[in-house]
Amino acid sequence: ILYFSFLFVFWGSYLSLEFIFLSLFFFMFVVLVFCLFDLYFLMYFLGFSVCEGALGLSVLVSMIRSHGSDFFGVFNMVQC
């Protein structure tokens, strides 16, 4: 139950997403090495992961600057 309460904070969701990307990268690396395929796809995947990480951090910083917190409960999504 602590895990789900951790995901209401943007930082926790961001860390979970980065862990999923890292796990997927290691899984693809093992599969591609054992099947003797080229590793060029991993370079594209790493580039995508880095861009996603930079975008996530910029959203986190802008959210903290505008709202003062990264807790999802303080946001009212009805307002636009």
CSV table of C-alpha atoms in Angstrom, one decimal:
chain,number,residue,atom,x,y,z
A,1,ILE,CA,0.0,0.0,0.0
A,2,LEU,CA,3.0,2.3,0.5
A,3,TYR,CA,4.0,1.8,-3.1
A,4,PHE,CA,0.7,3.2,-4.4
A,5,SER,CA,0.8,6.2,-2.1
A,6,PHE,CA,4.4,6.8,-3.4
A,7,LEU,CA,3.0,7.1,-6.9
A,8,PHE,CA,0.9,10.2,-6.1
A,9,VAL,CA,4.1,12.1,-5.9
A,10,PHE,CA,5.4,13.0,-9.4
A,11,TRP,CA,9.0,12.2,-8.3
A,12,GLY,CA,7.9,8.6,-7.4
A,13,SER,CA,6.2,8.1,-10.7
A,14,TYR,CA,9.2,9.5,-12.5
A,15,LEU,CA,11.6,7.1,-10.7
A,16,SER,CA,9.3,4.1,-11.4
A,17,LEU,CA,9.3,5.0,-15.1
A,18,GLU,CA,13.1,5.3,-15.2
A,19,PHE,CA,13.5,2.0,-13.5
A,20,ILE,CA,11.2,0.4,-16.1
A,21,PHE,CA,13.3,1.9,-18.9
A,22,LEU,CA,16.5,0.6,-17.3
A,23,SER,CA,15.1,-2.9,-16.8
A,24,LEU,CA,13.9,-2.9,-20.4
A,25,PHE,CA,17.3,-1.8,-21.6
A,26,PHE,CA,19.1,-4.6,-19.8
A,27,PHE,CA,16.5,-7.2,-21.0
A,28,MET,CA,16.9,-6.0,-24.6
A,29,PHE,CA,20.7,-6.0,-24.3
A,30,VAL,CA,20.7,-9.6,-23.1
A,31,VAL,CA,18.4,-10.8,-25.8
A,32,LEU,CA,20.3,-9.0,-28.6
A,33,VAL,CA,23.7,-10.2,-27.4
A,34,PHE,CA,22.5,-13.9,-27.1
A,35,CYS,CA,20.8,-13.8,-30.5
A,36,LEU,CA,23.9,-12.1,-32.1
A,37,PHE,CA,22.0,-9.1,-33.4
A,38,ASP,CA,23.4,-5.6,-33.9
A,39,LEU,CA,23.2,-3.3,-30.9
A,40,TYR,CA,22.2,-0.2,-32.9
A,41,PHE,CA,18.7,-0.4,-31.8
A,42,LEU,CA,19.9,0.0,-28.2
A,43,MET,CA,21.5,3.3,-29.1
A,44,TYR,CA,18.2,4.6,-30.4
A,45,PHE,CA,16.5,3.3,-27.2
A,46,LEU,CA,19.1,5.0,-25.0
A,47,GLY,CA,18.6,8.3,-26.9
A,48,PHE,CA,14.9,8.0,-26.4
A,49,SER,CA,15.4,7.3,-22.7
A,50,VAL,CA,17.6,10.2,-22.2
A,51,CYS,CA,15.2,12.6,-23.9
A,52,GLU,CA,12.3,11.2,-21.8
A,53,GLY,CA,14.4,11.7,-18.7
A,54,ALA,CA,15.3,15.3,-19.5
A,55,LEU,CA,11.6,16.0,-20.4
A,56,GLY,CA,10.5,14.5,-17.1
A,57,LEU,CA,12.9,16.5,-15.0
A,58,SER,CA,11.9,19.7,-16.8
A,59,VAL,CA,8.3,19.0,-16.1
A,60,LEU,CA,9.1,18.2,-12.5
A,61,VAL,CA,11.0,21.5,-12.0
A,62,SER,CA,8.4,23.6,-13.7
A,63,MET,CA,5.6,21.9,-11.6
A,64,ILE,CA,7.5,22.6,-8.4
A,65,ARG,CA,8.1,26.2,-9.4
A,66,SER,CA,4.5,26.9,-10.3
A,67,HIS,CA,2.7,24.9,-7.6
A,68,GLY,CA,5.3,24.6,-4.9
A,69,SER,CA,5.0,20.9,-4.6
A,70,ASP,CA,5.0,17.7,-6.7
A,71,PHE,CA,2.2,16.1,-4.8
A,72,PHE,CA,-0.7,15.2,-7.2
A,73,GLY,CA,-3.3,15.9,-4.6
A,74,VAL,CA,-2.8,19.6,-4.6
A,75,PHE,CA,-3.6,20.0,-8.3
A,76,ASN,CA,-7.1,20.7,-9.4
A,77,MET,CA,-7.4,19.3,-12.9
A,78,VAL,CA,-10.8,20.9,-13.5
A,79,GLN,CA,-9.2,24.3,-13.8
A,80,CYS,CA,-7.4,25.0,-17.1
